[in-house]
GROMACS .gro file of C-alpha atoms in nm:
model
  352
    1MET     CA    1  -2.657   1.131   0.617
    2LYS     CA    2  -2.647   1.270   0.975
    3GLU     CA    3  -2.952   1.005   1.080
    4SER     CA    4  -2.715   0.676   0.967
    5ILE     CA    5  -2.406   0.781   1.100
    6ARG     CA    6  -2.688   0.877   1.478
    7LYS     CA    7  -2.827   0.545   1.430
    8LYS     CA    8  -2.478   0.349   1.387
    9LEU     CA    9  -2.343   0.484   1.712
   10ASN     CA   10  -2.656   0.384   1.861
   11ASN     CA   11  -2.615   0.008   1.734
   12LYS     CA   12  -2.198   0.016   1.801
   13LEU     CA   13  -2.312   0.121   2.122
   14VAL     CA   14  -2.542  -0.183   2.161
   15LEU     CA   15  -2.272  -0.462   2.073
   16THR     CA   16  -1.985  -0.329   2.247
   17ALA     CA   17  -2.185  -0.368   2.542
   18LEU     CA   18  -2.384  -0.715   2.433
   19ILE     CA   19  -1.981  -0.795   2.348
   20THR     CA   20  -1.878  -0.698   2.700
   21ALA     CA   21  -2.154  -0.910   2.844
   22SER     CA   22  -2.065  -1.167   2.712
   23PHE     CA   23  -1.683  -1.166   2.766
   24LEU     CA   24  -1.736  -1.125   3.179
   25PHE     CA   25  -1.979  -1.416   3.174
   26GLY     CA   26  -1.829  -1.611   2.981
   27SER     CA   27  -1.442  -1.601   3.143
   28ALA     CA   28  -1.650  -1.607   3.455
   29PHE     CA   29  -1.767  -1.936   3.396
   30VAL     CA   30  -1.517  -2.083   3.300
   31PHE     CA   31  -1.255  -1.982   3.640
   32TYR     CA   32  -1.610  -2.148   3.822
   33MET     CA   33  -1.546  -2.453   3.474
   34ILE     CA   34  -1.179  -2.504   3.660
   35GLY     CA   35  -1.286  -2.525   3.956
   36TYR     CA   36  -1.596  -2.657   3.994
   37LYS     CA   37  -1.458  -2.969   4.193
   38TYR     CA   38  -1.285  -2.685   4.455
   39SER     CA   39  -1.698  -2.563   4.411
   40TRP     CA   40  -1.539  -2.194   4.344
   41SER     CA   41  -1.874  -1.980   4.346
   42PHE     CA   42  -1.958  -1.836   4.017
   43PHE     CA   43  -2.020  -1.492   4.232
   44ASP     CA   44  -1.656  -1.483   4.322
   45CYS     CA   45  -1.538  -1.654   3.952
   46PHE     CA   46  -1.768  -1.288   3.838
   47TYR     CA   47  -1.704  -1.101   4.071
   48PHE     CA   48  -1.232  -1.226   3.988
   49THR     CA   49  -1.366  -1.163   3.652
   50ILE     CA   50  -1.488  -0.829   3.682
   51THR     CA   51  -1.189  -0.716   3.910
   52SER     CA   52  -0.944  -0.837   3.624
   53PHE     CA   53  -1.155  -0.702   3.370
   54THR     CA   54  -1.118  -0.323   3.502
   55THR     CA   55  -0.749  -0.385   3.647
   56VAL     CA   56  -0.835  -0.235   4.001
   57GLY     CA   57  -0.674  -0.580   4.046
   58TYR     CA   58  -0.787  -0.650   4.466
   59GLY     CA   59  -0.560  -0.979   4.469
   60GLU     CA   60  -0.668  -1.295   4.447
   61ILE     CA   61  -0.970  -1.371   4.570
   62ILE     CA   62  -0.945  -1.702   4.525
   63ASP     CA   63  -0.601  -1.821   4.627
   64PHE     CA   64  -0.439  -2.034   4.297
   65ALA     CA   65  -0.168  -2.155   4.421
   66LYS     CA   66  -0.338  -2.382   4.693
   67PHE     CA   67  -0.509  -2.616   4.358
   68GLY     CA   68  -0.186  -2.703   4.234
   69THR     CA   69  -0.272  -2.756   3.789
   70GLU     CA   70  -0.565  -2.584   3.835
   71GLY     CA   71  -0.451  -2.297   4.012
   72LYS     CA   72  -0.198  -2.295   3.712
   73MET     CA   73  -0.488  -2.276   3.437
   74ALA     CA   74  -0.673  -2.022   3.663
   75ARG     CA   75  -0.416  -1.790   3.641
   76THR     CA   76  -0.306  -1.866   3.213
   77PHE     CA   77  -0.696  -1.784   3.211
   78THR     CA   78  -0.613  -1.429   3.345
   79MET     CA   79  -0.394  -1.363   3.140
   80PHE     CA   80  -0.594  -1.366   2.861
   81VAL     CA   81  -0.851  -1.205   3.095
   82ASN     CA   82  -0.640  -0.938   3.155
   83LEU     CA   83  -0.489  -0.919   2.834
   84TRP     CA   84  -0.828  -0.870   2.578
   85GLY     CA   85  -1.039  -0.765   2.893
   86VAL     CA   86  -0.862  -0.412   2.891
   87GLY     CA   87  -0.848  -0.382   2.480
   88THR     CA   88  -1.298  -0.422   2.510
   89TYR     CA   89  -1.308  -0.165   2.841
   90LEU     CA   90  -1.114   0.049   2.618
   91PHE     CA   91  -1.369   0.057   2.350
   92LEU     CA   92  -1.674  -0.001   2.545
   93VAL     CA   93  -1.531   0.343   2.685
   94SER     CA   94  -1.524   0.545   2.437
   95ALA     CA   95  -1.849   0.358   2.199
   96ILE     CA   96  -2.040   0.524   2.526
   97THR     CA   97  -1.842   0.854   2.514
   98GLU     CA   98  -1.907   0.862   2.107
   99THR     CA   99  -2.277   0.826   2.065
  100PHE     CA  100  -2.333   1.094   2.445
  101VAL     CA  101  -2.065   1.368   2.282
  102LYS     CA  102  -2.207   1.303   1.883
  103GLY     CA  103  -2.525   1.307   2.038
  104GLY     CA  104  -2.757   1.444   2.438
  105ILE     CA  105  -2.463   1.628   2.536
  106ARG     CA  106  -2.405   1.799   2.156
  107ASP     CA  107  -2.794   1.836   2.165
  108PHE     CA  108  -2.817   1.952   2.508
  109PHE     CA  109  -2.531   2.244   2.460
  110ARG     CA  110  -2.674   2.320   2.127
  111ARG     CA  111  -2.966   2.369   2.297
  112ARG     CA  112  -2.834   2.687   2.544
  113LYS     CA  113  -2.599   2.845   2.270
  114VAL     CA  114  -2.961   2.909   2.020
  115LYS     CA  115  -3.074   3.053   2.377
  116LYS     CA  116  -2.789   3.281   2.411
  117GLU     CA  117  -2.833   3.387   2.140
  118ILE     CA  118  -3.162   3.391   2.088
  119ASN     CA  119  -3.127   3.703   2.391
  120TYR     CA  120  -2.881   3.856   2.221
  121THR     CA  121  -3.124   3.819   1.906
  122ASN     CA  122  -3.330   4.224   1.811
  123LYS     CA  123  -3.595   4.241   1.452
  124HIS     CA  124  -3.515   3.923   1.351
  125TYR     CA  125  -3.696   3.640   1.181
  126ILE     CA  126  -3.880   3.297   1.233
  127LEU     CA  127  -3.872   3.049   0.968
  128CYS     CA  128  -4.151   2.765   1.070
  129GLY     CA  129  -4.117   2.482   0.940
  130PHE     CA  130  -3.849   2.283   0.694
  131GLY     CA  131  -3.938   2.171   0.414
  132GLU     CA  132  -3.942   2.188   0.030
  133THR     CA  133  -4.051   2.565   0.020
  134GLY     CA  134  -3.903   2.630   0.414
  135LEU     CA  135  -3.524   2.479   0.235
  136HIS     CA  136  -3.536   2.782  -0.005
  137VAL     CA  137  -3.698   3.052   0.210
  138ALA     CA  138  -3.416   3.002   0.509
  139LYS     CA  139  -3.065   3.022   0.137
  140GLU     CA  140  -3.295   3.349   0.130
  141LEU     CA  141  -3.241   3.483   0.436
  142TYR     CA  142  -2.898   3.352   0.516
  143HIS     CA  143  -2.812   3.469   0.150
  144ALA     CA  144  -2.906   3.861   0.290
  145TYR     CA  145  -2.727   3.786   0.599
  146ALA     CA  146  -3.106   3.814   0.743
  147PRO     CA  147  -3.105   3.688   1.111
  148PHE     CA  148  -3.350   3.484   1.151
  149VAL     CA  149  -3.471   3.151   1.348
  150ILE     CA  150  -3.645   2.783   1.264
  151ILE     CA  151  -3.856   2.607   1.432
  152ASP     CA  152  -3.927   2.279   1.342
  153ASN     CA  153  -4.045   1.991   1.493
  154LYS     CA  154  -3.843   1.752   1.279
  155LYS     CA  155  -3.612   1.457   1.461
  156THR     CA  156  -3.306   1.526   1.196
  157ILE     CA  157  -3.343   1.921   1.223
  158PHE     CA  158  -3.020   2.001   1.304
  159ASP     CA  159  -2.859   1.818   1.071
  160ASP     CA  160  -3.072   1.936   0.843
  161VAL     CA  161  -2.929   2.267   0.813
  162GLU     CA  162  -2.661   2.216   0.920
  163ARG     CA  163  -2.579   2.040   0.570
  164GLU     CA  164  -2.783   2.277   0.385
  165LEU     CA  165  -2.704   2.587   0.569
  166SER     CA  166  -2.461   2.644   0.809
  167ASP     CA  167  -2.470   2.493   1.226
  168ASP     CA  168  -2.440   2.898   1.330
  169ILE     CA  169  -2.807   2.899   1.209
  170PRO     CA  170  -3.007   2.900   1.568
  171VAL     CA  171  -3.241   2.605   1.518
  172ILE     CA  172  -3.550   2.498   1.822
  173LYS     CA  173  -3.712   2.119   1.723
  174GLY     CA  174  -4.016   2.198   1.829
  175ASP     CA  175  -4.429   2.295   1.711
  176ALA     CA  176  -4.409   2.642   1.588
  177SER     CA  177  -4.794   2.707   1.734
  178GLU     CA  178  -4.693   2.618   2.056
  179GLU     CA  179  -4.673   2.905   2.255
  180LYS     CA  180  -4.394   2.858   2.476
  181VAL     CA  181  -4.215   2.742   2.167
  182LEU     CA  182  -4.291   3.043   1.912
  183LYS     CA  183  -4.138   3.249   2.246
  184GLU     CA  184  -3.814   3.097   2.257
  185ALA     CA  185  -3.761   3.181   1.957
  186GLY     CA  186  -3.810   3.532   2.036
  187ILE     CA  187  -4.136   3.622   1.843
  188ASP     CA  188  -4.240   3.952   2.087
  189LYS     CA  189  -3.930   4.105   1.918
  190ALA     CA  190  -3.886   3.991   1.600
  191ALA     CA  191  -3.909   4.165   1.283
  192GLY     CA  192  -4.150   3.887   1.104
  193ILE     CA  193  -4.244   3.541   1.103
  194ILE     CA  194  -4.318   3.318   0.807
  195THR     CA  195  -4.443   2.947   0.781
  196THR     CA  196  -4.397   2.732   0.523
  197LEU     CA  197  -4.565   2.374   0.696
  198PRO     CA  198  -4.734   2.189   0.366
  199ASP     CA  199  -5.084   2.218   0.559
  200ASP     CA  200  -5.253   2.522   0.544
  201LYS     CA  201  -5.430   2.399   0.862
  202ASP     CA  202  -5.141   2.400   1.008
  203ASN     CA  203  -5.037   2.750   0.974
  204LEU     CA  204  -5.365   2.929   1.009
  205PHE     CA  205  -5.247   2.751   1.338
  206VAL     CA  206  -4.895   2.903   1.337
  207ILE     CA  207  -5.082   3.204   1.242
  208VAL     CA  208  -5.355   3.301   1.565
  209THR     CA  209  -5.078   3.210   1.803
  210ALA     CA  210  -4.839   3.427   1.684
  211LYS     CA  211  -5.085   3.735   1.640
  212SER     CA  212  -5.200   3.587   2.066
  213ILE     CA  213  -4.861   3.697   2.165
  214ASN     CA  214  -4.751   3.949   1.891
  215GLN     CA  215  -5.004   4.149   1.765
  216ASN     CA  216  -4.789   4.422   1.519
  217ILE     CA  217  -4.571   4.091   1.400
  218MET     CA  218  -4.601   4.075   1.058
  219ILE     CA  219  -4.567   3.735   0.885
  220ALA     CA  220  -4.590   3.577   0.536
  221THR     CA  221  -4.775   3.227   0.525
  222LYS     CA  222  -4.805   2.940   0.254
  223CYS     CA  223  -5.061   2.880   0.056
  224VAL     CA  224  -5.121   2.512  -0.048
  225HIS     CA  225  -5.491   2.559  -0.206
  226GLU     CA  226  -5.612   2.927  -0.265
  227SER     CA  227  -5.950   2.855  -0.105
  228ALA     CA  228  -5.780   2.849   0.228
  229LYS     CA  229  -5.618   3.249   0.119
  230ASN     CA  230  -5.891   3.443   0.265
  231LYS     CA  231  -5.856   3.188   0.617
  232LEU     CA  232  -5.497   3.282   0.645
  233LYS     CA  233  -5.564   3.652   0.580
  234LEU     CA  234  -5.874   3.650   0.789
  235ALA     CA  235  -5.607   3.500   1.074
  236GLY     CA  236  -5.396   3.767   1.052
  237ALA     CA  237  -5.114   3.744   0.761
  238ASN     CA  238  -4.998   4.008   0.597
  239LYS     CA  239  -4.881   3.858   0.326
  240VAL     CA  240  -5.057   3.500   0.226
  241ILE     CA  241  -4.775   3.309  -0.066
  242LEU     CA  242  -4.941   3.046  -0.286
  243PRO     CA  243  -4.669   2.863  -0.454
  244ALA     CA  244  -4.803   2.755  -0.747
  245GLU     CA  245  -4.921   3.067  -0.860
  246ILE     CA  246  -4.606   3.252  -0.832
  247GLY     CA  247  -4.427   2.906  -0.988
  248GLY     CA  248  -4.632   2.941  -1.297
  249ILE     CA  249  -4.597   3.359  -1.281
  250ARG     CA  250  -4.159   3.283  -1.281
  251LEU     CA  251  -4.199   3.000  -1.522
  252ALA     CA  252  -4.448   3.273  -1.807
  253SER     CA  253  -4.105   3.503  -1.720
  254GLU     CA  254  -3.847   3.298  -1.797
  255LEU     CA  255  -4.021   3.278  -2.183
  256LEU     CA  256  -4.115   3.646  -2.201
  257ARG     CA  257  -3.918   3.827  -2.012
  258PRO     CA  258  -3.500   3.563  -1.932
  259ASN     CA  259  -3.280   3.858  -1.975
  260VAL     CA  260  -3.494   4.082  -1.706
  261THR     CA  261  -3.561   3.690  -1.469
  262VAL     CA  262  -3.178   3.693  -1.495
  263PHE     CA  263  -3.081   3.992  -1.433
  264LEU     CA  264  -3.352   4.009  -1.105
  265ASN     CA  265  -3.182   3.685  -0.964
  266GLU     CA  266  -2.819   3.737  -1.060
  267MET     CA  267  -2.907   4.044  -0.827
  268LEU     CA  268  -3.133   3.933  -0.522
  269ARG     CA  269  -2.899   3.616  -0.483
  270ASP     CA  270  -2.524   3.808  -0.577
  271ARG     CA  271  -2.337   3.755  -0.195
  272GLU     CA  272  -2.097   3.968  -0.253
  273LYS     CA  273  -2.392   4.245  -0.285
  274ASN     CA  274  -2.232   4.493  -0.549
  275LEU     CA  275  -2.610   4.570  -0.643
  276GLY     CA  276  -2.918   4.565  -0.452
  277ILE     CA  277  -3.265   4.658  -0.391
  278GLU     CA  278  -3.363   4.758  -0.037
  279GLU     CA  279  -3.690   4.946   0.083
  280ILE     CA  280  -3.689   5.258   0.369
  281ARG     CA  281  -3.923   5.373   0.527
  282VAL     CA  282  -3.980   5.721   0.571
  283GLN     CA  283  -4.005   5.891   0.917
  284GLU     CA  284  -4.098   6.233   1.098
  285LYS     CA  285  -3.699   6.255   1.118
  286MET     CA  286  -3.548   6.189   0.847
  287ASP     CA  287  -3.463   6.540   0.675
  288CYS     CA  288  -3.668   6.440   0.378
  289ALA     CA  289  -3.911   6.408   0.540
  290HIS     CA  290  -4.251   6.632   0.344
  291LYS     CA  291  -3.991   6.766   0.163
  292THR     CA  292  -3.978   6.619  -0.261
  293LEU     CA  293  -3.749   6.403  -0.398
  294GLN     CA  294  -3.565   6.702  -0.610
  295GLU     CA  295  -3.544   6.892  -0.267
  296SER     CA  296  -3.409   6.625  -0.083
  297ALA     CA  297  -3.156   6.558  -0.425
  298PHE     CA  298  -3.060   6.214  -0.340
  299ARG     CA  299  -2.958   6.110  -0.683
  300THR     CA  300  -2.637   6.469  -0.615
  301ASN     CA  301  -2.508   6.291  -0.270
  302VAL     CA  302  -2.584   5.975  -0.289
  303ASN     CA  303  -2.489   5.715  -0.570
  304VAL     CA  304  -2.884   5.604  -0.530
  305LEU     CA  305  -3.173   5.572  -0.740
  306VAL     CA  306  -3.507   5.553  -0.591
  307ILE     CA  307  -3.703   5.250  -0.843
  308ALA     CA  308  -4.039   5.370  -0.653
  309ILE     CA  309  -4.206   5.494  -0.340
  310SER     CA  310  -4.529   5.263  -0.180
  311TYR     CA  311  -4.762   5.439   0.090
  312LYS     CA  312  -5.163   5.373   0.172
  313ASP     CA  313  -5.434   5.598  -0.028
  314GLU     CA  314  -5.685   5.708   0.212
  315THR     CA  315  -5.844   5.410   0.257
  316GLY     CA  316  -5.506   5.212   0.378
  317LYS     CA  317  -5.532   5.034   0.030
  318LEU     CA  318  -5.107   4.920  -0.105
  319LYS     CA  319  -4.993   5.239  -0.416
  320PHE     CA  320  -4.812   5.236  -0.574
  321MET     CA  321  -4.592   5.468  -0.795
  322TYR     CA  322  -4.359   5.383  -1.018
  323ASN     CA  323  -3.993   5.562  -1.119
  324PRO     CA  324  -4.097   5.913  -0.942
  325PRO     CA  325  -4.169   6.267  -1.072
  326ALA     CA  326  -3.878   6.482  -0.865
  327LYS     CA  327  -4.194   6.690  -0.721
  328PHE     CA  328  -4.360   6.398  -0.548
  329LYS     CA  329  -4.304   6.456  -0.196
  330LEU     CA  330  -4.223   6.238   0.103
  331GLU     CA  331  -4.438   6.234   0.405
  332PRO     CA  332  -4.347   5.989   0.684
  333GLY     CA  333  -4.505   5.615   0.655
  334MET     CA  334  -4.392   5.636   0.271
  335ASP     CA  335  -4.157   5.355   0.175
  336LEU     CA  336  -3.876   5.401  -0.044
  337ILE     CA  337  -3.741   5.117  -0.369
  338VAL     CA  338  -3.397   5.241  -0.358
  339LEU     CA  339  -3.150   5.072  -0.657
  340GLY     CA  340  -2.793   5.084  -0.530
  341LYS     CA  341  -2.468   4.906  -0.476
  342ALA     CA  342  -2.463   4.800  -0.112
  343ILE     CA  343  -2.224   5.058  -0.036
  344ASP     CA  344  -2.374   5.402  -0.130
  345ILE     CA  345  -2.743   5.200  -0.025
  346ALA     CA  346  -2.592   5.223   0.364
  347LYS     CA  347  -2.466   5.579   0.270
  348PHE     CA  348  -2.786   5.699   0.181
  349LYS     CA  349  -2.944   5.514   0.496
  350GLU     CA  350  -2.721   5.824   0.706
  351PHE     CA  351  -2.709   6.068   0.438
  352ILE     CA  352  -3.207   6.096   0.515
   0.00000   0.00000   0.00000
């Protein structure tokens, strides 16, 4: 829709320019024909037309009073040029202004705004690709109030994001596999990057480039073909997601456990954040470090439920302790996965 508006603006400008040029040359030709037998030059006629059209009014460079009937005809036609010329002139100016304001100037200030926002953004996420998958990722990040930047090289990317989400979201038009584009998105201080490009090869290039800039960046990537899964992991992706696989699991879950899927879907998409799941990293400086769940007394002091704890075993493999017992000891580096209301989770983060 926005692209069609832009095309209409460009067509309007071209049409207005053609009408203006036709009016100027046509009027000059009429003056030339009126004074043909008196050898009025076409240049003088065109010059007089321009001064009348723009309402500058330097005076009659041709003294029409000397030419009797032809002079009166010229003065009569001048009134027509003045009246119709002002309207045409204003229409041309408005078309030029509208095109630049809704086009180049708007994009210029939008780029400046994005650059300023990214300079003040920290621990944000970078989304590469705003296609079918990227759109859903962006909506999830937006609904979770997570700060993020979108990179896409489509011509209509600004308008697409504004239409689907909001014009407040920082957008960078460019190739996400280019180092300068990722740096412009603040990859050096980002919490993670998500690649949802339609081709595995393109996602691979983005991952390699991202890792070359920030070795510690967390990367989640879309994988179209299962055969590319290991290659994406070797390139540095922390999470490789196959949409076809996830979609199949979800379809089966809708039939096998419909109430569970509805509950999880409503909870994760709740804009009011009445209930949600969060993960919190245990750090050395926290009071709960090196203590058991019972000693930490989470449920006694804050109304949240620790539903699982993730940690890495001796081999570095990620493990989960579901519904952990009271005597489970918390160590720095573990992640607490908690369930509760937003206000209680906020209190929990302060408590621990």
